[in-house]
Structures are given as C-alpha cells and as structure tokens.
Coordinates of C-alpha atoms and ligand atoms in Angstrom, one line a residue:
Chain A
X6 CA 79.6 107.3 133.5
X7 CA 80.2 109.3 130.4
X8 CA 83.5 107.5 130.2
X9 CA 81.8 104.2 129.9
X10 CA 79.3 105.4 127.4
X11 CA 82.0 106.9 125.3
X12 CA 83.0 103.5 124.0
X13 CA 79.8 103.5 122.0
X14 CA 80.3 106.8 120.3
X15 CA 81.8 107.3 116.8
X16 CA 85.6 107.8 117.0
X17 CA 85.5 111.5 116.3
X18 CA 83.4 112.2 119.3
X19 CA 85.3 109.8 121.6
X20 CA 87.0 111.6 124.5
X21 CA 90.8 111.5 124.8
X22 CA 93.1 112.8 127.5
X23 CA 92.1 116.2 126.0
X24 CA 88.9 116.1 128.1
X25 CA 91.0 115.8 131.2
X26 CA 93.0 118.9 130.2
X27 CA 89.9 121.0 130.1
X28 CA 88.9 119.7 133.5
X29 CA 92.3 120.7 134.8
X30 CA 91.7 124.2 133.4
X31 CA 88.3 124.4 135.2
X32 CA 89.9 123.2 138.4
X33 CA 92.4 126.1 138.3
X34 CA 89.5 128.5 138.0
X35 CA 87.4 127.0 140.8
X36 CA 90.4 126.8 143.1
X37 CA 89.9 130.6 143.4
X38 CA 86.1 130.8 143.4
X39 CA 85.1 127.5 145.1
X40 CA 82.6 129.4 147.4
X41 CA 80.2 129.9 144.5
X42 CA 79.7 126.2 144.3
X43 CA 77.8 126.3 147.6
X44 CA 75.2 128.7 146.3
X45 CA 73.3 126.3 144.0
X46 CA 73.6 123.6 146.6
X47 CA 71.4 125.4 149.1
X48 CA 68.1 125.3 147.2
X49 CA 67.3 121.6 147.6
X50 CA 68.5 121.7 151.2
X51 CA 66.0 124.4 152.0
X52 CA 63.3 122.4 150.3
X53 CA 64.3 119.3 152.3
X54 CA 64.2 121.2 155.6
X55 CA 61.2 123.4 154.7
X56 CA 58.9 121.1 152.7
X57 CA 60.2 117.6 153.6
X58 CA 60.6 118.0 157.3
X59 CA 58.3 120.9 157.9
X60 CA 55.4 120.0 155.7
X61 CA 56.1 116.3 156.4
X62 CA 55.0 116.8 160.0
X63 CA 51.7 117.9 158.7
X64 CA 51.3 115.3 155.9
X65 CA 52.4 112.2 157.9
X66 CA 52.9 108.9 156.0
X67 CA 52.7 108.6 152.2
X68 CA 52.5 105.5 150.0
X69 CA 54.8 105.3 146.9
X70 CA 53.7 103.9 143.5
X71 CA 55.4 100.7 144.5
X72 CA 53.1 100.5 147.5
X73 CA 55.8 101.2 150.1
X74 CA 54.7 103.3 153.1
X75 CA 57.1 105.9 154.4
X76 CA 57.4 109.3 156.1
X77 CA 56.9 112.3 153.8
X78 CA 60.5 113.5 154.4
X79 CA 61.8 110.1 153.3
X80 CA 59.6 110.3 150.2
X81 CA 60.7 113.8 149.2
X82 CA 64.4 113.5 149.9
X83 CA 65.4 111.3 146.9
X84 CA 63.4 113.6 144.6
X85 CA 65.4 116.5 146.0
X86 CA 68.6 114.6 145.6
X87 CA 67.8 114.1 141.9
X88 CA 66.9 117.8 141.7
X89 CA 70.2 118.8 143.4
X90 CA 72.1 116.7 140.8
X91 CA 70.1 118.4 138.1
X92 CA 70.8 121.9 139.6
X93 CA 74.5 121.2 139.8
X94 CA 74.7 120.0 136.2
X95 CA 72.6 122.8 134.8
X96 CA 74.3 125.6 136.7
X97 CA 77.7 124.4 135.5
X98 CA 76.8 123.5 131.9
X99 CA 74.9 126.7 130.9
X100 CA 76.1 130.0 132.2
X101 CA 79.8 129.3 132.5
X102 CA 79.9 127.5 129.2
X103 CA 78.1 130.4 127.4
X104 CA 80.7 132.8 128.9
X105 CA 83.6 130.6 127.8
X106 CA 82.1 130.1 124.3
X107 CA 81.2 133.7 123.4
X108 CA 83.0 136.1 125.8
X109 CA 86.1 134.5 127.1
X110 CA 86.7 132.8 123.8
X111 CA 88.2 130.0 125.7
X112 CA 87.4 127.3 123.2
X113 CA 88.9 129.3 120.3
X114 CA 92.2 129.2 122.1
X115 CA 91.7 125.6 123.0
X116 CA 91.2 124.7 119.4
X117 CA 94.4 126.3 118.3
X118 CA 96.1 123.3 119.9
X119 CA 95.7 119.6 119.3
X120 CA 92.5 119.6 121.4
X121 CA 89.4 118.6 119.6
X122 CA 85.8 119.7 119.7
X123 CA 84.8 116.4 121.3
X124 CA 87.4 117.0 124.0
X125 CA 85.6 120.2 124.9
X126 CA 82.2 118.6 124.8
X127 CA 83.2 115.6 126.9
X128 CA 85.4 117.6 129.2
X129 CA 82.8 120.2 130.1
X130 CA 80.1 117.5 130.5
X131 CA 82.3 115.5 132.8
X132 CA 83.1 118.6 134.7
X133 CA 79.5 119.6 135.3
X134 CA 78.7 116.1 136.1
X135 CA 81.3 116.5 138.8
X136 CA 79.5 119.5 140.2
X137 CA 76.3 117.5 140.1
X138 CA 78.1 114.7 142.0
X139 CA 79.4 117.2 144.6
X140 CA 75.9 118.5 145.2
X141 CA 74.5 115.0 145.4
X142 CA 77.1 113.9 147.9
X143 CA 76.5 117.0 150.1
X144 CA 72.8 116.3 150.0
X145 CA 73.3 112.6 150.8
X146 CA 75.4 113.6 153.8
X147 CA 72.6 115.7 155.0
X148 CA 70.1 112.9 154.4
X149 CA 72.3 110.6 156.4
X150 CA 72.5 113.1 159.3
X151 CA 68.7 113.5 159.5
X152 CA 68.3 109.8 159.2
X153 CA 66.7 109.6 155.7
X154 CA 69.2 107.1 154.2
X155 CA 71.8 104.6 155.3
X156 CA 75.3 104.2 154.1
X157 CA 75.1 101.4 151.6
X158 CA 72.2 102.8 149.6
X159 CA 73.7 106.2 149.7
X160 CA 76.7 104.9 147.8
X161 CA 74.4 103.4 145.2
X162 CA 72.5 106.7 145.0
X163 CA 75.7 108.5 144.1
X164 CA 75.9 106.4 141.0
X165 CA 72.3 107.4 140.2
X166 CA 73.1 111.0 140.8
X167 CA 76.1 110.8 138.4
X168 CA 73.7 109.5 135.7
X169 CA 71.3 112.4 136.4
X170 CA 74.2 114.7 136.3
X171 CA 75.3 113.4 132.9
X172 CA 71.9 113.7 131.4
X173 CA 71.4 117.3 132.5
X174 CA 75.0 118.4 131.8
X175 CA 74.7 117.1 128.2
X176 CA 71.2 118.6 127.8
X177 CA 72.4 121.9 129.3
X178 CA 75.4 122.2 127.0
X179 CA 73.3 121.2 124.0
X180 CA 70.9 124.0 124.9
X181 CA 73.7 126.5 125.2
X182 CA 74.8 125.8 121.6
X183 CA 71.4 127.3 120.5
X184 CA 71.7 130.4 122.6
X185 CA 72.8 133.7 121.2
X186 CA 72.3 136.3 124.0
X187 CA 72.1 136.3 127.7
X188 CA 68.3 136.8 127.5
X189 CA 68.0 133.3 126.3
X190 CA 68.9 132.1 129.8
X191 CA 65.4 133.0 131.0
X192 CA 64.3 130.0 128.9
X193 CA 66.3 127.7 131.1
X194 CA 64.4 128.8 134.2
X195 CA 61.2 128.3 132.2
X196 CA 62.1 124.6 131.7
X197 CA 63.8 123.8 135.0
X198 CA 61.1 125.1 137.3
X199 CA 58.3 123.0 135.9
X200 CA 60.6 120.0 135.8
X201 CA 61.3 120.5 139.4
X202 CA 57.6 120.8 140.3
X203 CA 56.1 118.2 138.2
X204 CA 58.6 115.3 138.2
X205 CA 57.2 113.4 141.1
X206 CA 59.5 115.2 143.6
X207 CA 56.8 116.3 146.0
X208 CA 54.1 113.8 145.3
X209 CA 53.7 110.6 143.2
X210 CA 52.7 111.0 139.6
X211 CA 49.6 109.0 140.4
X212 CA 47.9 112.1 141.8
X213 CA 47.5 113.3 138.2
X214 CA 44.7 112.1 135.9
X215 CA 45.9 109.1 133.9
X216 CA 45.9 111.0 130.6
X217 CA 48.4 113.5 132.0
X218 CA 50.8 111.0 133.3
X219 CA 52.5 110.1 130.0
X220 CA 53.2 113.8 129.5
X221 CA 54.9 114.0 133.0
X222 CA 57.0 111.0 132.0
X223 CA 58.7 113.0 129.3
X224 CA 60.6 114.8 132.1
X225 CA 64.1 113.3 132.5
X226 CA 64.0 114.4 136.1
X227 CA 61.0 112.2 136.7
X228 CA 63.1 109.2 135.7
X229 CA 65.9 110.4 137.9
X230 CA 63.6 110.8 140.8
X231 CA 62.2 107.3 140.4
X232 CA 65.6 105.8 140.1
X233 CA 67.0 107.6 143.2
X234 CA 63.9 106.9 145.2
X235 CA 64.2 103.2 144.5
X236 CA 68.0 103.3 145.3
X237 CA 67.5 105.1 148.6
X238 CA 64.7 102.8 149.6
X239 CA 66.6 99.7 148.4
X240 CA 63.7 98.5 146.3
X241 CA 64.8 97.3 142.9
X242 CA 62.8 96.1 140.0
X243 CA 63.0 96.0 136.2
X244 CA 61.4 99.4 135.6
X245 CA 64.6 100.9 136.9
X246 CA 66.3 99.9 133.7
X247 CA 63.8 101.8 131.7
X248 CA 64.3 104.9 133.9
X249 CA 68.1 104.6 133.6
X250 CA 67.7 104.0 129.8
X251 CA 65.8 107.3 129.4
X252 CA 68.5 109.2 131.3
X253 CA 71.3 107.6 129.2
X254 CA 69.5 108.3 126.0
X255 CA 68.7 111.9 126.7
X256 CA 72.4 112.4 127.7
X257 CA 73.7 110.8 124.6
X258 CA 71.5 112.8 122.4
X259 CA 72.6 115.9 124.2
X260 CA 76.3 114.9 123.7
X261 CA 75.8 114.3 120.0
X262 CA 74.0 117.6 119.5
X263 CA 76.7 119.4 121.5
X264 CA 79.6 118.0 119.5
X265 CA 77.9 118.7 116.3
X266 CA 76.8 122.2 116.9
X267 CA 79.9 123.2 118.8
X268 CA 82.0 122.1 115.9
X269 CA 79.9 124.2 113.5
X270 CA 80.2 127.3 115.8
X271 CA 83.9 127.0 116.5
X272 CA 85.3 125.6 113.2
X273 CA 83.7 127.8 110.6
Chain B
X15 CA 113.6 123.7 94.5
X16 CA 112.7 124.1 98.1
X17 CA 110.0 122.0 99.6
X18 CA 107.1 124.4 100.5
X19 CA 105.9 124.3 104.1
X20 CA 102.5 125.7 103.2
X21 CA 100.9 125.5 99.8
X22 CA 97.6 127.0 98.7
X23 CA 96.1 126.4 95.3
X24 CA 92.9 127.9 94.2
X25 CA 92.0 128.3 97.8
X26 CA 88.6 129.8 98.6
X27 CA 86.5 130.5 101.7
X28 CA 82.8 131.4 101.5
X29 CA 80.6 132.4 104.4
X30 CA 77.1 131.8 102.9
X31 CA 77.1 133.7 99.6
X32 CA 79.9 136.0 100.6
X33 CA 83.3 135.1 99.3
X34 CA 86.0 136.1 101.9
X35 CA 88.9 134.4 100.2
X36 CA 88.7 134.1 96.4
X37 CA 90.8 131.5 94.6
X38 CA 94.3 132.3 96.0
X39 CA 97.6 130.6 95.3
X40 CA 100.6 130.9 97.5
X41 CA 103.8 129.0 98.6
X42 CA 105.5 129.5 101.9
X43 CA 109.0 128.2 102.2
X44 CA 110.7 126.8 105.3
X45 CA 112.5 129.5 107.4
X46 CA 111.1 132.5 105.7
X47 CA 108.9 135.2 107.0
X48 CA 105.9 135.5 104.8
X49 CA 103.5 138.4 104.9
X50 CA 99.8 138.8 104.1
X51 CA 98.9 142.4 103.6
X52 CA 95.6 143.9 102.7
X53 CA 92.9 146.4 103.8
X54 CA 90.3 145.5 106.4
X55 CA 88.1 142.7 105.3
X56 CA 90.6 141.6 102.6
X57 CA 90.5 138.0 103.9
X58 CA 93.8 137.8 105.7
X59 CA 92.4 136.4 109.0
X60 CA 90.2 134.0 107.1
X61 CA 93.3 132.7 105.3
X62 CA 95.2 132.4 108.6
X63 CA 92.4 130.4 110.1
X64 CA 92.4 128.0 107.2
X65 CA 96.1 127.5 107.5
X66 CA 95.7 127.1 111.3
X67 CA 93.3 124.1 110.6
X68 CA 90.4 125.7 112.4
X69 CA 88.4 126.7 109.3
X70 CA 87.7 124.3 106.5
X71 CA 88.3 125.7 103.0
X72 CA 85.3 125.9 100.8
X73 CA 87.3 124.8 97.8
X74 CA 90.8 124.5 96.6
X75 CA 93.8 122.7 97.9
X76 CA 95.7 123.5 101.1
X77 CA 98.7 121.7 102.5
X78 CA 100.3 122.7 105.8
X79 CA 103.6 121.0 106.9
X80 CA 102.9 118.5 104.2
X81 CA 99.5 117.6 105.6
X82 CA 95.9 118.2 104.7
X83 CA 94.2 120.4 107.4
X84 CA 90.8 118.8 106.8
X85 CA 92.0 115.3 107.7
X86 CA 95.1 115.9 109.8
X87 CA 94.2 119.1 111.5
X88 CA 95.1 117.8 115.0
X89 CA 98.6 116.9 113.9
X90 CA 99.1 120.2 112.2
X91 CA 97.9 122.1 115.2
X92 CA 100.3 120.3 117.4
X93 CA 103.2 121.8 115.4
X94 CA 101.8 125.3 114.9
X95 CA 102.0 128.4 117.0
X96 CA 99.1 130.7 116.6
X97 CA 98.8 134.3 117.6
X98 CA 95.2 135.3 116.8
X99 CA 94.1 138.7 115.9
X100 CA 91.6 138.8 118.7
X101 CA 92.5 138.6 122.3
X102 CA 91.4 135.2 123.5
X103 CA 93.5 134.9 126.7
X104 CA 91.7 133.1 129.5
X105 CA 90.4 135.9 131.6
X106 CA 89.6 133.6 134.4
X107 CA 93.2 132.6 134.9
X108 CA 96.5 134.3 135.8
X109 CA 99.4 134.8 133.4
X110 CA 101.1 131.7 134.6
X111 CA 98.0 129.6 134.4
X112 CA 97.2 130.8 130.9
X113 CA 100.6 129.5 129.7
X114 CA 100.3 126.3 131.8
X115 CA 96.9 125.3 130.5
X116 CA 97.9 126.1 127.0
X117 CA 100.9 123.9 127.3
X118 CA 98.7 121.2 128.8
X119 CA 96.4 121.4 125.7
X120 CA 99.5 120.4 123.8
X121 CA 99.9 117.5 126.1
X122 CA 103.3 118.8 127.3
X123 CA 104.6 117.7 130.7
X124 CA 104.2 120.1 133.5
X125 CA 107.9 120.3 134.3
X126 CA 108.6 121.0 130.7
X127 CA 106.0 123.7 130.6
X128 CA 107.4 125.4 133.7
X129 CA 110.8 125.6 132.2
X130 CA 109.3 127.0 129.0
X131 CA 107.2 129.6 130.9
X132 CA 110.3 131.1 132.5
X133 CA 112.0 131.5 129.1
X134 CA 108.9 132.8 127.4
X135 CA 108.0 135.4 130.0
X136 CA 111.6 136.7 129.8
X137 CA 111.3 136.6 126.0
X138 CA 108.3 138.9 126.1
X139 CA 109.4 140.8 129.2
X140 CA 106.5 139.9 131.4
X141 CA 108.4 138.0 134.1
X142 CA 107.2 140.2 136.9
X143 CA 103.6 139.7 136.0
X144 CA 103.6 135.9 136.4
X145 CA 100.9 135.8 139.0
X146 CA 98.7 138.6 137.8
X147 CA 95.2 138.0 136.5
X148 CA 95.3 138.7 132.7
X149 CA 92.5 141.3 133.2
X150 CA 95.0 143.4 135.0
X151 CA 97.5 143.6 132.1
X152 CA 97.5 146.5 129.6
X153 CA 96.5 145.9 126.0
X154 CA 100.1 145.7 124.9
X155 CA 101.1 143.3 127.6
X156 CA 98.2 141.0 126.7
X157 CA 99.4 141.0 123.1
X158 CA 102.9 140.0 124.3
X159 CA 101.4 137.3 126.4
X160 CA 99.5 135.9 123.5
X161 CA 102.7 135.8 121.5
X162 CA 104.4 133.9 124.3
X163 CA 101.4 131.6 124.5
X164 CA 101.7 130.8 120.8
X165 CA 105.3 129.7 121.3
X166 CA 104.7 127.4 124.3
X167 CA 105.0 124.3 122.1
X168 CA 108.2 125.4 120.3
X169 CA 106.4 125.5 117.0
X170 CA 108.2 125.2 113.7
X171 CA 105.6 127.4 112.0
X172 CA 104.0 130.4 113.7
X173 CA 101.0 132.2 112.4
X174 CA 100.9 135.8 113.6
X175 CA 97.7 137.7 112.8
X176 CA 98.5 141.4 113.5
X177 CA 101.0 140.6 116.2
X178 CA 101.9 144.2 117.0
X179 CA 98.5 146.0 116.7
X180 CA 98.0 148.1 119.8
X181 CA 101.6 148.0 120.9
X182 CA 103.6 151.1 121.7
X183 CA 106.8 151.7 119.7
X184 CA 109.1 150.2 122.3
X185 CA 106.9 147.1 122.6
X186 CA 106.8 146.8 118.8
X187 CA 110.5 146.8 118.6
X188 CA 110.7 144.2 121.3
X189 CA 108.4 142.0 119.3
X190 CA 110.3 142.6 116.1
X191 CA 113.5 141.6 117.9
X192 CA 111.8 138.4 119.1
X193 CA 110.5 137.6 115.7
X194 CA 114.0 138.0 114.2
X195 CA 115.3 135.7 116.9
X196 CA 112.7 133.1 115.9
X197 CA 113.6 133.4 112.3
X198 CA 117.3 133.0 113.1
X199 CA 116.3 129.8 114.9
X200 CA 114.8 128.5 111.7
X201 CA 111.2 129.1 112.6
X202 CA 108.9 129.9 109.7
X203 CA 106.6 132.9 110.2
X204 CA 103.4 133.9 108.6
X205 CA 102.5 137.4 109.5
X206 CA 99.6 139.8 108.7
X207 CA 100.0 143.4 109.5
X208 CA 98.7 146.8 108.7
X209 CA 102.1 148.4 109.4
X210 CA 104.0 148.7 106.2
X211 CA 107.2 149.4 107.9
X212 CA 106.8 146.2 109.8
X213 CA 106.1 144.2 106.7
X214 CA 109.1 145.8 105.0
X215 CA 111.3 145.0 108.0
X216 CA 110.2 141.5 108.8
X217 CA 108.9 139.9 105.6
X218 CA 111.1 138.1 103.1
X219 CA 108.2 137.8 100.8
X220 CA 104.6 138.9 100.9
X221 CA 101.3 139.0 99.1
X222 CA 98.9 141.9 99.0
X223 CA 95.3 140.8 99.2
X224 CA 92.3 142.9 98.3
X225 CA 88.7 141.7 98.5
X226 CA 89.7 138.1 98.9
X227 CA 92.2 138.0 96.0
X228 CA 95.9 138.2 95.8
X229 CA 96.8 141.3 93.8
X230 CA 100.6 141.3 94.1
X231 CA 103.3 139.0 95.3
X232 CA 107.0 139.4 95.9
X233 CA 109.7 140.6 98.2
X234 CA 109.2 144.1 99.6
X235 CA 112.0 145.4 97.3
X236 CA 110.5 143.7 94.2
X237 CA 107.1 145.1 94.9
X238 CA 108.4 148.6 95.3
X239 CA 110.3 148.3 92.1
X240 CA 107.4 146.9 90.3
X241 CA 104.6 149.1 91.6
X242 CA 106.3 152.3 92.6
X243 CA 109.2 154.5 91.6
X244 CA 112.4 154.8 93.5
X245 CA 111.6 158.3 94.9
X246 CA 108.6 160.2 96.0
X247 CA 108.2 164.0 96.3
X248 CA 105.4 165.2 98.4
X249 CA 104.6 168.8 97.6
X250 CA 102.2 171.3 99.1
X251 CA 101.0 174.3 97.1
X252 CA 99.3 177.6 97.8
X253 CA 95.8 177.3 96.2
X254 CA 96.5 179.5 93.1
X255 CA 99.9 177.9 92.5
X256 CA 98.4 174.4 92.2
X257 CA 96.6 174.8 88.8
X258 CA 99.7 176.5 87.3
X259 CA 102.1 173.7 88.5
X260 CA 100.0 170.7 87.6
X261 CA 100.7 170.4 83.8
X262 CA 104.4 170.9 84.2
X263 CA 104.6 168.3 87.0
X264 CA 102.8 165.8 84.9
X265 CA 105.3 166.2 82.2
X266 CA 108.3 165.4 84.4
X267 CA 106.9 162.8 86.7
X268 CA 106.4 159.1 86.1
X269 CA 103.1 159.3 87.9
X270 CA 101.3 161.8 90.2
X271 CA 98.6 161.5 92.7
X272 CA 96.6 164.6 93.7
X273 CA 95.5 164.4 97.3
X274 CA 93.5 167.0 99.2
X275 CA 96.5 168.2 101.2
X276 CA 99.4 167.4 99.0
X277 CA 100.6 166.3 95.6
X278 CA 102.5 163.1 95.3
X279 CA 105.1 162.9 92.6
X280 CA 106.6 159.5 91.8
X281 CA 109.9 159.5 90.0
X282 CA 113.1 157.6 89.6
X283 CA 115.2 160.6 90.4
X284 CA 113.9 163.1 92.9
X285 CA 116.9 165.5 92.6
X286 CA 116.6 165.9 88.9
X287 CA 112.8 166.4 89.1
X288 CA 113.0 169.0 91.8
X289 CA 115.7 170.9 90.0
X290 CA 113.8 170.8 86.7
X291 CA 110.6 172.0 88.4
X292 CA 112.4 174.9 90.1
X293 CA 113.9 175.9 86.7
X294 CA 110.4 175.9 85.2
X295 CA 109.0 178.1 87.9
X296 CA 107.2 175.7 90.1
X297 CA 107.4 176.8 93.7
X298 CA 105.7 174.6 96.3
X299 CA 105.1 175.8 99.8
X300 CA 106.9 172.8 101.0
X301 CA 108.6 169.7 99.5
X302 CA 109.4 166.4 101.1
X303 CA 111.7 164.0 99.3
X304 CA 111.7 160.4 100.3
X305 CA 112.2 156.9 99.1
X306 CA 109.3 154.9 98.0
X307 CA 108.0 152.5 100.6
X308 CA 105.7 149.5 100.7
X309 CA 103.0 151.9 101.8
X310 CA 103.1 153.5 98.4
X311 CA 102.8 150.1 96.8
X312 CA 99.9 149.2 99.1
X313 CA 97.9 152.3 98.5
X314 CA 98.5 152.0 94.7
X315 CA 97.3 148.4 94.7
X316 CA 94.4 148.7 97.1
X317 CA 93.3 152.3 96.6
X318 CA 93.0 155.1 99.1
X319 CA 89.2 154.7 99.5
X320 CA 87.8 152.7 102.3
X321 CA 85.7 149.9 100.9
X322 CA 82.1 149.4 102.1
Ligands
LIG29 N1 82.6 133.8 110.5 C1 82.3 134.7 109.5 N2 81.0 134.8 109.0 C2 80.7 135.6 108.0 N3 81.6 136.5 107.5 C3 82.8 136.5 107.9 C4 83.2 135.6 108.9 N4 84.6 135.8 109.2 C5 84.9 136.7 108.3 N5 83.9 137.2 107.5 C6 83.9 138.2 106.5 O1 85.0 137.8 105.6 C7 85.7 139.0 105.2 C8 87.1 138.9 105.4 O2 87.3 138.9 106.8 P1 88.8 138.7 107.4 O3 88.6 138.7 108.9 O4 89.4 137.5 106.8 O5 89.5 140.0 107.0 P2 90.9 140.6 107.3 O6 91.7 140.7 106.1 O7 91.5 139.8 108.4 O8 90.5 142.0 107.9 P3 91.2 142.9 109.1 O9 92.3 143.6 108.6 O10 90.1 143.9 109.4 O11 91.5 142.0 110.2 C9 85.0 140.2 105.9 O12 84.1 140.8 105.0 C10 84.3 139.5 107.0 O13 83.1 140.2 107.3
LIG30 MG1 92.0 140.1 110.3

C-alpha cells in the first residue's frame, strides 16, 4: 500500500531499495525473537472469544448502521480485526523505533551509508505494516475457523487491514519523533485505549447522541472498523471510499511528519 | 598542485547560538593521513560529521571528493568509510550480521559482502567472534569491529573519530598497523585523536583546533619546530631549592613552565643547559631529558586548563 502511495510523494521522500535494506535488517533481528510477535496478537483474540462469543450469547442479534442484522460476534469480529492491525502497527512502530533511534543508534549508523532518511521512514513503516498484516491474517484465520467470515471476503479484508496498518504505523512513528523519554510512552496507551473502546468496535456509533458522533469520527480506527466490517460482510457502498480516504490521509500526514522530523533529529 | 580531496573554506557549524566550529579552512590531499587534534569540545566531531555529509554546515564551503555534501551527500557517503566516536554497533545483531547489514546499506551484493567480511574480521583479528552478539564483545573489540564496519565498502576516504580510544596498547598497535596498511593502499585517512603519540606516528599533516577554531597547522615535525624547542628538561626540586634556581633557569632556557610537581625547561640543547645549570649551582632532585613531542605543542597551544 505505501508502495503505491509513494508515487505521489515528493522525490526526496520516495522510497528506494534502501527501505528494503532496513526491512532485511529487521528480519535478522526477528529471526531470533519471533516469539514476541505473538504477545500483541493475543489481546484482540481474547476479546473476540470473551466479548464477541461470550457476551454475544447474551446480546443476541444486532443491527448495523447499514441496517444489516447479524450475530453480535460477527459484528464485533471486524472491529477487533481492525484493532489487531492497529495493535500490530503501534507495537512495532513505537517502542522498537524509539530504542533504535535513541539507544541502539541504529539510524546514525544507517545514515553513514548511502541510505536516506526517507528509506528509514518508509522501511520502518512498511515493516510495522507487515506486523499489522501478520496479526490481521492470524485473526482472520481465527474468524474463519469460528465461522465469522468466508474466504473471499477475508482476502479483501487483508487489504483493508494493510491500510489500517499503514495509517497507524505512520502515525506511531510520527509520534515517536516527538518523544524524549520512556515515560512518554504512557501517552500512547492514553490514546490507544479510548480509540479501541470508542471506535465502533463493540457497538455502532449510533448509540451515542448525535452531537458526539462527529467527535467519534475523528478516530482513524473508526474508519478502519467501518471499512473492515463492510469488507467482511461483503456490503459495499460509496462511504467506504471516504473511510479509506481518511486512513490514507492520516497515514500520509504521518509519513510526512516522520520524514521531516527524523531528518532534523538525525542530520543536525 | 595536488587536487584536494576535501576542502573546507570558512566552514562553520552552529547549534543554536553556540558556535561549535568557527570559520575553519583546511585542505586534505589524496593519500595522506590528516589529523584533527584538540581538547574536548573543540569541534572535531562536529567537523567530522560535516565531512561525513550527515551534518549540514551553517556557513562556509565544503567539498568532499569533489562534491558538495548538501546536495550530493548520498553519493559522498557511498564512497566514505566512517568510524564514529560513539559506539553505534547494532546491539540486536551478531558481529557477522552487523557487517552484513552495513554492506547491504551500501547496496553491495551478499556474496561480495561475505568475502569482504572474512578479510575484514581477519584484518581486525575478530575472526573467532563471527557469530557472537556484539553485546558480548569487550569495549576494544567493539572498537575494532566498528573500524572493520567502516571499511566494508572499500572506501577511498576514511573518517576515523578517535579510532583507538579505549584500546589496550596491543590493540592500538594492531589498529595503527592496519591504518598504515590502508595508507599504503592509497586510502586517505582523516583522524581525530587525543593521543599525541598516535598523531605523531600516523598523521602526515594535522591541525590543532581549540574552541571551534584552527590554531595551528602543519606536519608534526613542523609544529614541533614552530611551537616548541628541540629538547625538554623536566626538573623536580626540593621546596627551598626552587626559588633559588628559578632566576638562573630563566636566563638559560628558551621558555619555562612552572607546574605544581615539576619545572619544564624548553631549550634547543639540553646537554648544554644542564651542564650550565650544574656549573651555576642548580641541583634538582631529579632531571629528565627528552625530545619535544607533539604533546608539548598541544599543551602550549591549547593550554593546560580544562575549559568550562
Ligand atoms: N547536536 C548538538 N547540539 C548542541 N551542541 C552540540 C551538538 N553536538 C556538539 N555540540 C557542542 O559542540 C561542541 C563541539 O563538540 P564536538 O563533539 O565537535 O567536540 P570534539 O572536539 O569532538 O570533542 P571530544 O574530544 O570531547 O570528542 C561541544 O561544546 C558540544 O557540546
Ligand atoms: Mg569528538
């Protein structure tokens, strides 16, 4: 996804093969510690089993904003799918990048070579997008097993999850460029948890009073949820373009902020 | 007239209001080993980073390998080797993987990198540590690995910012040997160091920086001739002797320096001076006669006081 978007960017922030080099570096690291990948994957799974299936028994049928009637588990699952993509992206684009930036000084070494700041920004964003995609795929397999999606739509949903992954990877990296100490990471939780709770994952936005709804719509995760819900239900309409547009826009802004601020931090 | 490989003219670097590098001029010729000396905070690393095309100059002109770092930084970096002052090895990777990824950043082919790694690890004597995590290396081994890493792309110009700090004497000599070898192969070296013996041994020419400015320039021998005398006598006196000896010494010496624990006497002929002093009744507790070194020059130019 970012590769497609990259064509629109100004030349100095366009990715080259350099982005791939950084991904290879990360692969070498994760070859050794691949188990940690699983940790962040579990949370949405627990929610699906606990809230979706468990609470779903109690709630019964729900009706979406589009007027479709479905089981509560089927309603929650795509929201959790979006959340798992967000989780994967945020986990990978915040803590590890902060470590590489300020402690491992990885990027200082990288920049003593023909690699460019944009290679770092794009490479890391692609990489955390990959982690988002891995989480999403795992989650989709689970949804398939418990009968909450069928194959065709699941494939489409992966594309949606990649987009959500791009948005939050870019936003996460951009946020890291503002962080100075480990304490700043508490702020991430402060943002992520409300996003998770108030983005239409567990109930439609229509349960809120109408004056609150525009505020809820600021959340990129809301747009991701709506997109993936439509994908997994196979119900398409023009509003999906708007949802996708918001995700793309937030991601691009994140990428632009990242390239700019990273350049200032590293090349001073 | 040799074409200069690196040229700085009126080069300055400011961090906010603070001027780290203040209007310096220098020319580095192909194949030479050029030193930047200076006390802590003199602006050596700031200059190295500008030459390495990772720090834009605030003002002045800089040309590296005939190119302008602000527009052709990527091309320059592709032909440079950099050994930074600070350890920035990738702690998440092994020795081999550090060299491999670095080679990949230069867009080298994997097979080519593998051949290079074998050579380089032998070069810095770390062959047995190939698969170790870099965390597990000692400080000196890390330093050697960083040097090896800086050479992965067979650079024609290598920037070494305090390459031997933290090395034991054996390792320092190993590094010196390697640097000589590079020089013999025609590689141009830019070196900063706090070891004056190192600068004297390695550098064909050097500049001494102080508070962002260049205060002297020349070959080690020229600098010694210009800023010091041929010989130095270091004398220690019993407390009461000192006051009596001082006026006589000042008469016969080119220059003296009265330190808390000893008196430094700079002269062009130590034997004559010590004979003359003995004749005139000056009897130090101990006398050490030696040749002037770059260290004498350095201390004269930059003072014995710590700045700040
Ligand atoms: N990124 C920066 N921001 C602000 N000040 C800086 C920065 N980098 C260096 N300085 C300041 O510039 C001055 C020169 O630093 P520099 O690292 O070039 O010195 P140096 O000659 O390499 O010293 P040392 O021998 O200690 O390595 C110092 O006062 C330092 O505090
Ligand atoms: Mg320094």
